[in-house]
Structure formats: C-alpha cells, structure tokens
Coordinates of C-alpha atoms and ligand atoms in Angstrom, one line a residue:
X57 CA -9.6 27.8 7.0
X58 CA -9.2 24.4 5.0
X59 CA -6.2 24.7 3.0
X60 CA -5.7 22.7 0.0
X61 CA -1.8 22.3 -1.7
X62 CA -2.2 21.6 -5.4
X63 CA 0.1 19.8 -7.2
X64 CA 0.4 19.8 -10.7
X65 CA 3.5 18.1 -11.7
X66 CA 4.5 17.0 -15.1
X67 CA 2.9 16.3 -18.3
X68 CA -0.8 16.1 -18.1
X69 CA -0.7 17.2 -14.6
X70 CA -0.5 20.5 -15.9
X71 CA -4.2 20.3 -18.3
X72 CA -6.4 18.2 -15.6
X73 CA -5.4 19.4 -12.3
X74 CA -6.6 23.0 -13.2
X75 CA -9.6 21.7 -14.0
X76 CA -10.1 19.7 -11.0
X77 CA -9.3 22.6 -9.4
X78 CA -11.9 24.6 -11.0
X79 CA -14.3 22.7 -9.6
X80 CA -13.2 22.6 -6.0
X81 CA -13.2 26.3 -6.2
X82 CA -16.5 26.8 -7.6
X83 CA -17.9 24.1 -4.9
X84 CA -15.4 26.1 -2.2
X85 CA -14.5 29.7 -2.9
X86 CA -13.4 30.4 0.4
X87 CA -11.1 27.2 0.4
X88 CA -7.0 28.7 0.7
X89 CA -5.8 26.7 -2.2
X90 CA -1.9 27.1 -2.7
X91 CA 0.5 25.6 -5.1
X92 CA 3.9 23.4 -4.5
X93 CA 5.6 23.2 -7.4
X94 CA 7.6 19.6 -7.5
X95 CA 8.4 17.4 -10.9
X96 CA 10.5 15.8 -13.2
X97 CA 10.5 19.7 -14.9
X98 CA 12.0 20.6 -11.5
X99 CA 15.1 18.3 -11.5
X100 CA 15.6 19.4 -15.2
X101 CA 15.5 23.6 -14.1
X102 CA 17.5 23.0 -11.0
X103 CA 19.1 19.5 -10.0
X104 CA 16.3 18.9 -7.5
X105 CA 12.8 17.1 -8.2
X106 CA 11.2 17.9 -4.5
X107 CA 13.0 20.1 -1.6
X108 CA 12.3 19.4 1.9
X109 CA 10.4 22.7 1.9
X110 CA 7.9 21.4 -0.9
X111 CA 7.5 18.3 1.5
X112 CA 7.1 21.1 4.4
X113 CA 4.5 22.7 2.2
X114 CA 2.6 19.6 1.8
X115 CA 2.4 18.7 5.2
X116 CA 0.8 21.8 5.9
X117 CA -2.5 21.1 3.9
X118 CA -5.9 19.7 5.3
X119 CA -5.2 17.6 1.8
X120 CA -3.3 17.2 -1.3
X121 CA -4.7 17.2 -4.7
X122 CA -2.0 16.1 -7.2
X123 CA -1.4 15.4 -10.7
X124 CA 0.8 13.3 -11.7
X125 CA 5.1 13.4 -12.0
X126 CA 7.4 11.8 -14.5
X127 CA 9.7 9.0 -13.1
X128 CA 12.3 8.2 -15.9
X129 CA 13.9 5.2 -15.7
X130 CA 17.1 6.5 -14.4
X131 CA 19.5 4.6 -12.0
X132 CA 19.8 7.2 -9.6
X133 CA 16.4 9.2 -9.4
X134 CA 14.2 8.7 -6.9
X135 CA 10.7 9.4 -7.7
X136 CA 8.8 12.7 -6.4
X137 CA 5.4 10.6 -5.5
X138 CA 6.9 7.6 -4.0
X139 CA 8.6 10.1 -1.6
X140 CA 5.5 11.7 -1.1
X141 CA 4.0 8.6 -0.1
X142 CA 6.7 8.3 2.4
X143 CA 7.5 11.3 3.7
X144 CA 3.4 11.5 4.7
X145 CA 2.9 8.4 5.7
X146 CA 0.0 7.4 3.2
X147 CA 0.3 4.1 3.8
X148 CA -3.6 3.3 2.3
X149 CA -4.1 3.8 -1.6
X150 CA -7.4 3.6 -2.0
X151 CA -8.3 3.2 -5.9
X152 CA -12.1 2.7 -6.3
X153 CA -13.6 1.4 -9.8
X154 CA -17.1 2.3 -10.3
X155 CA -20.0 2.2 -12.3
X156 CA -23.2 0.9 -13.0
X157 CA -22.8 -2.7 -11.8
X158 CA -20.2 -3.2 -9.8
X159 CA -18.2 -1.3 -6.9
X160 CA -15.2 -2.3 -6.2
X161 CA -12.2 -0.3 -3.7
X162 CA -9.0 -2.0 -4.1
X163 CA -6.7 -1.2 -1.2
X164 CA -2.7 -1.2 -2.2
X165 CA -0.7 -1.1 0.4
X166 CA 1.6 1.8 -0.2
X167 CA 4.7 2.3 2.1
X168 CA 6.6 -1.3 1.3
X169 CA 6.7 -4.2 -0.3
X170 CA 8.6 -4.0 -3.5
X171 CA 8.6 -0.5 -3.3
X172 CA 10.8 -0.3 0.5
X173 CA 13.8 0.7 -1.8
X174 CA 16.5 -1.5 -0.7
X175 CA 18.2 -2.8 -3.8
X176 CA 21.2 -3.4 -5.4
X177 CA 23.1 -3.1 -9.2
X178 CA 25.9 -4.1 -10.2
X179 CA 27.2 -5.6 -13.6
X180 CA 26.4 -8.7 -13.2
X181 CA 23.1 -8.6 -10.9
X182 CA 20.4 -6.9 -9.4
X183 CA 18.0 -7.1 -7.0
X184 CA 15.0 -5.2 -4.9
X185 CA 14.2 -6.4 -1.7
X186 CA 10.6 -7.1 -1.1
X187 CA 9.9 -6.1 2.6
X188 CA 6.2 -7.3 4.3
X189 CA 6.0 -6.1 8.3
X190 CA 3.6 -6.8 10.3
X191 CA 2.8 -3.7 11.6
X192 CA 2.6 -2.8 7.6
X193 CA 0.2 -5.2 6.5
X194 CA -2.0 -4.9 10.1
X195 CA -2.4 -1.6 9.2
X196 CA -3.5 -1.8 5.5
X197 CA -6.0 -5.1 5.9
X198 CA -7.5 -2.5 8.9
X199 CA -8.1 -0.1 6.7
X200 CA -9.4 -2.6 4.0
X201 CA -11.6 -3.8 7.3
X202 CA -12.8 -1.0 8.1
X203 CA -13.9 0.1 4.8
X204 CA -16.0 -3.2 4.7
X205 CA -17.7 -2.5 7.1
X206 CA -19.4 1.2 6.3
X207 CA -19.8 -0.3 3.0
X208 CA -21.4 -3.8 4.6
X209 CA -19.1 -5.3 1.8
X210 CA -16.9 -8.0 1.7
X211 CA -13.0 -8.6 1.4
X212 CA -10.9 -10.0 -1.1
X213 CA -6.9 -10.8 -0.1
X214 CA -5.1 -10.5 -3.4
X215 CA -1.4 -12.5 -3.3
X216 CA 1.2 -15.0 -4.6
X217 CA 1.4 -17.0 -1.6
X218 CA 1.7 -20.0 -3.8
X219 CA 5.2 -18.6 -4.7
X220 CA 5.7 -16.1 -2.3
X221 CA 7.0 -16.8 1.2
X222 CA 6.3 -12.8 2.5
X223 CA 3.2 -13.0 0.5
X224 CA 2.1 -16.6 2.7
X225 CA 2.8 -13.7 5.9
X226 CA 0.6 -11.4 4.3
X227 CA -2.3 -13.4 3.3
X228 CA -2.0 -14.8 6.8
X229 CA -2.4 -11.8 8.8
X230 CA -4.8 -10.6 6.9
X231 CA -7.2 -13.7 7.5
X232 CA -6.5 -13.3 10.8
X233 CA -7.4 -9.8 11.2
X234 CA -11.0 -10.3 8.7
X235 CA -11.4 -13.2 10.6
X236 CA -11.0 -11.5 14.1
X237 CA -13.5 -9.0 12.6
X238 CA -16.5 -11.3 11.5
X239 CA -16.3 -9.4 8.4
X240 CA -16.8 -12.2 4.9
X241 CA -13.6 -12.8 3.1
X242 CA -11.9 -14.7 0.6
X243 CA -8.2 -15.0 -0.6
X244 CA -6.9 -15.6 -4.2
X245 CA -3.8 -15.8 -6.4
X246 CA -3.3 -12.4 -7.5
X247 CA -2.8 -13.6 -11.5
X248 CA -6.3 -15.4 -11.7
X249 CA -7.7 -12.2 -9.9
X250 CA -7.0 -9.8 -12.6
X251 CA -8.7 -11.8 -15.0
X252 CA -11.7 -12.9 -12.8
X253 CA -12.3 -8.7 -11.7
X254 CA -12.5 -7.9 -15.4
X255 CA -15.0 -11.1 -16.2
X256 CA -16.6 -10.7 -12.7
X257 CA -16.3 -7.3 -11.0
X258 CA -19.7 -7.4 -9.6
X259 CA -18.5 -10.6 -7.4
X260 CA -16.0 -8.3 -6.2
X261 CA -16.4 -5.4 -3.0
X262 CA -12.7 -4.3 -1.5
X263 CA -9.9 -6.0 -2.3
X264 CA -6.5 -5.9 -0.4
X265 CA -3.1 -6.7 -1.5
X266 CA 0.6 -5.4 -1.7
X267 CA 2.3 -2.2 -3.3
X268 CA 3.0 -3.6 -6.5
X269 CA 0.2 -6.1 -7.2
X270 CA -2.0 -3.0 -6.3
X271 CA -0.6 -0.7 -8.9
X272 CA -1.0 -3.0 -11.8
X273 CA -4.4 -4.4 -10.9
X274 CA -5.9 -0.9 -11.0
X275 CA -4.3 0.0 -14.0
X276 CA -6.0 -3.1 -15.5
X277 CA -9.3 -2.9 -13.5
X278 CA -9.5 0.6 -14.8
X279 CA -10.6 -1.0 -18.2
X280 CA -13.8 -1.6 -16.4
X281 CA -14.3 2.2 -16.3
X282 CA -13.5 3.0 -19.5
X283 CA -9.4 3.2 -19.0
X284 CA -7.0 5.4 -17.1
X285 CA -8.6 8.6 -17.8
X286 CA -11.9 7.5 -15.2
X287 CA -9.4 6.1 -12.5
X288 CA -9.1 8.4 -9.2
X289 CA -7.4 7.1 -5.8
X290 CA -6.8 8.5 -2.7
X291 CA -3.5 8.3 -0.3
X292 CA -4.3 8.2 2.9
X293 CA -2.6 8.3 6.1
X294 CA -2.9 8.7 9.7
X295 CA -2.3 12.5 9.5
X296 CA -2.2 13.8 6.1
X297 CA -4.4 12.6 2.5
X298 CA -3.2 13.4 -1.0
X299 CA -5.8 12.5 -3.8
X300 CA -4.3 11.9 -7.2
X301 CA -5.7 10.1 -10.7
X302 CA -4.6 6.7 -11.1
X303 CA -2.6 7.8 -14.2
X304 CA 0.9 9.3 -15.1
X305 CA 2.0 12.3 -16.8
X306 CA 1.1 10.9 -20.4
X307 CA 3.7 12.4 -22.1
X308 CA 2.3 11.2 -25.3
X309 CA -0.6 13.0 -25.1
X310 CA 0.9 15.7 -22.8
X311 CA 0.2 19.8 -24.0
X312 CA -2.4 18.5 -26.7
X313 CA -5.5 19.5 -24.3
X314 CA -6.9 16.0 -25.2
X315 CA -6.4 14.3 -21.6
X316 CA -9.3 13.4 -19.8
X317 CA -9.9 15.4 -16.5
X318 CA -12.5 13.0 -15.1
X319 CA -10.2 10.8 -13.0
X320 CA -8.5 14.1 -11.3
X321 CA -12.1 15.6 -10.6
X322 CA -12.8 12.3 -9.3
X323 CA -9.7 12.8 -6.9
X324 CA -11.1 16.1 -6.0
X325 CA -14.3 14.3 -4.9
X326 CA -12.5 11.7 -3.2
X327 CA -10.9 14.6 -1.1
X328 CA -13.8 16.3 -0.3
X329 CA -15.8 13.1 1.1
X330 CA -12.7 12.7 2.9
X331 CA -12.5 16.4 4.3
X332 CA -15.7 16.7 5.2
X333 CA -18.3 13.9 3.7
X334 CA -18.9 16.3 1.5
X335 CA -21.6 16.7 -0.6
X336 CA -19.7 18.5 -3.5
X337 CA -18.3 14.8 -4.0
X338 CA -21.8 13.7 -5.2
X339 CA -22.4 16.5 -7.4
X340 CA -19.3 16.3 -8.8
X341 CA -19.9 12.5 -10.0
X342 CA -23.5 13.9 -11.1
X343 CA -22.1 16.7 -13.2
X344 CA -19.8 14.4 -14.9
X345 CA -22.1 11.7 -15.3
X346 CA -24.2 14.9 -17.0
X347 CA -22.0 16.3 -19.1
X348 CA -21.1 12.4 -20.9
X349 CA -24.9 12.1 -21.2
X350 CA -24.8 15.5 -22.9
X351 CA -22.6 13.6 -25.7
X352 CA -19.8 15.9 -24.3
X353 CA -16.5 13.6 -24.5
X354 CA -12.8 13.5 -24.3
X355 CA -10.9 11.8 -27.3
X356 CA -10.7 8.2 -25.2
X357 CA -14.0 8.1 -25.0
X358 CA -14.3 8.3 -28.6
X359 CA -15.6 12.2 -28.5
X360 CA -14.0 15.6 -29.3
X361 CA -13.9 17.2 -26.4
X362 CA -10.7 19.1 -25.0
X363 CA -9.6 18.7 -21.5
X364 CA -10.7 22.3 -20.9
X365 CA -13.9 22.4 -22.6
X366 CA -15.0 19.1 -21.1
X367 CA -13.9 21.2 -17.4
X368 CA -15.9 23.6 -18.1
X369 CA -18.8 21.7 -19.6
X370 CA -18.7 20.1 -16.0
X371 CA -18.6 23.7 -13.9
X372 CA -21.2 24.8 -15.7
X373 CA -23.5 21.6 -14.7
X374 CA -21.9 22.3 -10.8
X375 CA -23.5 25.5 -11.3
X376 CA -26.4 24.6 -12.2
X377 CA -27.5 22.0 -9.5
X378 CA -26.0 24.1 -7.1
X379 CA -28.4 26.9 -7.9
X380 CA -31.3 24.4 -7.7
Ligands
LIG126 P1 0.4 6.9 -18.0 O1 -0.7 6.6 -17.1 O2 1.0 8.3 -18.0 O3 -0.2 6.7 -19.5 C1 -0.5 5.4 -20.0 C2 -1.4 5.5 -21.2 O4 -2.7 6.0 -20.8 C3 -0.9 6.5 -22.2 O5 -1.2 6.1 -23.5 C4 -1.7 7.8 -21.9 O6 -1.8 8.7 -23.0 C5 -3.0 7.3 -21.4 N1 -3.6 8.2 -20.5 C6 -3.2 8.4 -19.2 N2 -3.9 9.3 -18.6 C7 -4.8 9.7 -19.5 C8 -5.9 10.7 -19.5 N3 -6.2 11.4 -18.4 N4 -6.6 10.8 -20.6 C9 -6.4 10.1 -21.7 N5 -5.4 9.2 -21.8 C10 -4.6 9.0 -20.7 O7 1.5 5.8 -17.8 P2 3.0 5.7 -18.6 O8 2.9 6.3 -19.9 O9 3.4 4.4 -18.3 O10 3.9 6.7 -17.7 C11 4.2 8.0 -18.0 C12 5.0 8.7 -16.9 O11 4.1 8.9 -15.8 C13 6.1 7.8 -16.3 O12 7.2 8.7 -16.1 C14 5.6 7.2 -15.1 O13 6.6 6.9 -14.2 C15 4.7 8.3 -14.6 N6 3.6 7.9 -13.7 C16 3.3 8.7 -12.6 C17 2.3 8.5 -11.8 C18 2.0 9.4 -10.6 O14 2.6 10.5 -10.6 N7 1.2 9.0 -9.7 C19 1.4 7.4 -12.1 C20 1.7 6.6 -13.2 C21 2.8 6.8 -14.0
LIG127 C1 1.1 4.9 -9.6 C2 2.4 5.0 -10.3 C3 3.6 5.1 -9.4 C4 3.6 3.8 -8.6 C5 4.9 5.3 -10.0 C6 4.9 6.6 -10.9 C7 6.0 5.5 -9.0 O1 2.5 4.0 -11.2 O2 0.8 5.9 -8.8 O3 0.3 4.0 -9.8 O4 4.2 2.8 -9.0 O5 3.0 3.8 -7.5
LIG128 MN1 0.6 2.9 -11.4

C-alpha cells in the first residue's frame, strides 16, 4: 500500500496541508496517510524540533507531503527542513512556475552550497563556508538534464562566476555535462537573471543553479504566478521525495484561515505525478484552475475566500470530473 507521511508543521502548515490532504484522499481513499509531527511548536513543548524517530518516520513513506516549519533566527537552531533535506538526501528542488505563457522548472540544488553548514561566530566575525563538489553539482545539472529532455526544453545555468570562484566550478561542470548531452543551453549571471525571468519567462525552460541562488529566484519568479501562495516544489532524491509549497509558515497571516492552499495542493500533484504519473495531478491543476474561474478566491488574489472554503470549493470540482 502507498504510504504517504504528512507533515504539517508550523503556522500555515497547519490550514493548507489539510486541505491538500483532502484532496489526495478524495483522489486516493485507500492511500495509508500518517502524520509526523515536527516544528518550531515541537522545540517550544519539548526542547526538540525533530527526533530521529520523526526522521525514521519519514523515511518510511513512498513520499512526503509537508507544510511548512518556522526557522527563527536563533544562533544555535538548526532548522527541521534543511535536516530533512539532509537526512533524505533530496538533493533536487524542483520549483516549477507555470501558467499560461511560460513554463519554467528551476532546479536548486539542495544539499550544499551556502547551506553545507560549516560556519563560524565569534565577536568580531563570521562566516559560512560555501561548499560546491563535484559529485554535488554532477548530480543536480543531471537532473536539470534530464528534465530537458522529457520536456524537449532547454537549460539555463544560473551563477556568479564573475565573482565567484566555486561558482566558475559550477558553471563549468555544468556546461560540460549539457554539452556532453547535446541538450541547448545557455549560462548567465544570476542578478541579471532574476530580472530577465520576470520580463522574459517565456524565453526561459529549466534553469539550474546553487542552494541559495535557487531559493531567492523562486521566491521572486513566483510573482509570475501570482506570489507565494501558487508556488509548489518538490524534493527529490535518489530514494525518498518530499513535496512542499514554496512558502513558510506565514506567521502573519497564520490561524486567520486566509492562506492560500493552492501551492500545497499543487505539492500534492507534484507527488502524485511523481508516485505514479498520476492523473489526479491533472485534475487537481483543472479543479483549481475551476474553482478561480468560478470567482472563488483567497484574499491574495484579491477575493474572500478562506483557506477551507476555497479546499473544499476545489474537492467538490475533484468530485465532479471524477464522476464524469
Ligand atoms: P513566508 O513564505 O512564510 O511568508 C512571506 C510572505 O508571503 C508573508 O507576507 C506571508 O503572509 C505570505 N504568504 C506565504 N504563504 C502564503 C499563502 N499560502 N497564502 C497567502 N500568503 C502567503 O516567508 P517568511 O515570512 O519570510 O518566513 C516565515 C517563516 O517561515 C520563517 O521562520 C522562515 O524560516 C520559514 N520558512 C519555512 C519554509 C519551509 O518550511 N520550507 C520556507 C520558507 C520560509
Ligand atoms: C525554502 C525556505 C528554506 C530554505 C528555509 C526555511 C530554511 O526558505 O524552502 O525556500 O532556505 O531552503
Ligand atoms: Mn525560500
């Protein structure tokens, strides 16, 4: 039986991940769905944000759908989705911006970079190391690669090589390995890239770069889609996948049923094409696309909408093109 772990988490995680789970049950009653229960609410109740055995739990699932976690700023806490990330190995974020017009998959790599966690503070001076392998970025430009090519696409390298010595390694293997492919490819500076996506993102197909450049250039291409609220992505490793929104916890809008739902359901039809090139994946995207037609909005797209109504509103159109 395909077993699904759901993780809320903190904040919003709590309004849209029920929702996104909603649907996955109404598309897959027979589904064993079971929840871990990791957060920032965790460290607060008992000293520890995720236990081994949550990671356990986890790594038990055919696939993750999560929420989102609070990180605070805090010297000595180590956030519950970066060691995630780690502990599965989901070294491929895969956060796809969509709509009429354009189609674009940016690939972050999600294991290193800025993100390896070897730093240093001290009074005077701090630093975080910013660690490129090869075996790192082979592996995410492969993935990018591959992608290109069921999508008969093309591949963009985004980087700072003009500043950048382990971003000159990166862009470099990564030429080699599009070139090595055949696949069409280009490179650019990662700065004039997050403008040129948002004038051009129809010029644009999958685009590959490191952890950190990856996680603010979806947060700005999400603007495309109508903001963070649309965004889905999917972590994916060799063994295990775990399919969150591109957002956080939004603690300013957190236990106000106002969030939008759309980018977790979107993460739930991310899993399923992934599970099984499902078709649920394609109804989901129609019953959303539905439901906005229908005038039925969230608050950031200018509507009324709660986060619960608008779930439902998008069950109920699941239910209807399934009985078709
Ligand atoms: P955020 O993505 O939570 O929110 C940014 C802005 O977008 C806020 O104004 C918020 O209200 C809005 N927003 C986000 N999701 C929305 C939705 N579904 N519907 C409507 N509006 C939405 O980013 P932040 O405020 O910078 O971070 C808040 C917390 O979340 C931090 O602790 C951060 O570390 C964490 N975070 C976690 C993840 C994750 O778990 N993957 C991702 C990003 C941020
Ligand atoms: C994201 C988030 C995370 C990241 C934070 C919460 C650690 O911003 O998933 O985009 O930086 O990867
Ligand atoms: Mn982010």
């Amino acid at each position: 039986m395909t077993k699904i772990a759901i993780v809320e988490g903190d904040g919003i995680g709590h309004e849209v991940i029920p929702v996104a789970r909603q649907v996955l049950e109404v598309l897959h009653p027979t589904y064993d769905f079971y929840t871990v229960d990791v957060g920032y609410h965790r460290w607060e109740e008992t000293g520890c944000p995720c236990a081994d055995r949550d990671i356990a739990a986890l790594k038990e699932a055919d696939a993750v759908l999560f929420g989102a976690v609070t990180t605070p700023p805090m010297k000595d806490y180590q956030s519950v989705v970066l060691r995630i990330r780690k502990a599965l190995d989901l070294y491929a974020n895969l956060r796809p911006i969509k709509d009429s017009g354009f189609d674009v998959v940016i690939v972050r790599e999600n294991t290193e970079g800025l993100y390896s966690g070897i730093e240093e503070i001290d009074a005077d001076r701090a630093t975080t190391l910013r660690v490129v392998t090869r075996k790192g970025t082979e592996r995410i430009v492969r993935s990018a690669i591959r992608l290109v090519q069921n999508r008969h696409g093309s591949l963009t390298i985004g980087h700072k090589a003009n500043v950048l010595k382990s971003d000159v390694f990166f862009r470099d293997i990564c030429l080699k390995e599009a070139q090595a492919a055949g696949i069409p490819h280009n490179d650019k500076f990662i700065d004039a890239l997050a403008l040129d996506i948002l004038q051009h993102p129809d010029m644009y197909d999958v685009v590959v770069t490191t952890n950190i450049f990856g996680d603010i250039l979806s947060d700005v291409a999400s603007y495309l889609v109508g903001g963070l609220g649309l965004a889905p992505s999917a972590n994916i490793g060799d063994r295990h996948a775990l399919f969150e929104p591109v957002h956080g916890s939004a603690p300013d809008i957190a236990g106000k049923n106002i969030a939008n739902p759309i980018a977790a359901m979107r993460s739930a039809a991310l899993l399923l094409s992934h599970l099984a090139d499902d078709p649920g994946a394609d109804l989901i995207e129609q019953a959303i696309q539905r439901t906005l037609t229908s005038g039925i909005r969230t608050r950031d797209l200018g509507g009324n909408a709660g986060t619960r109504e608008f779930g439902d509103a998008v069950a109920h159109e699941i239910s209807r093109l399934t009985r078709r």
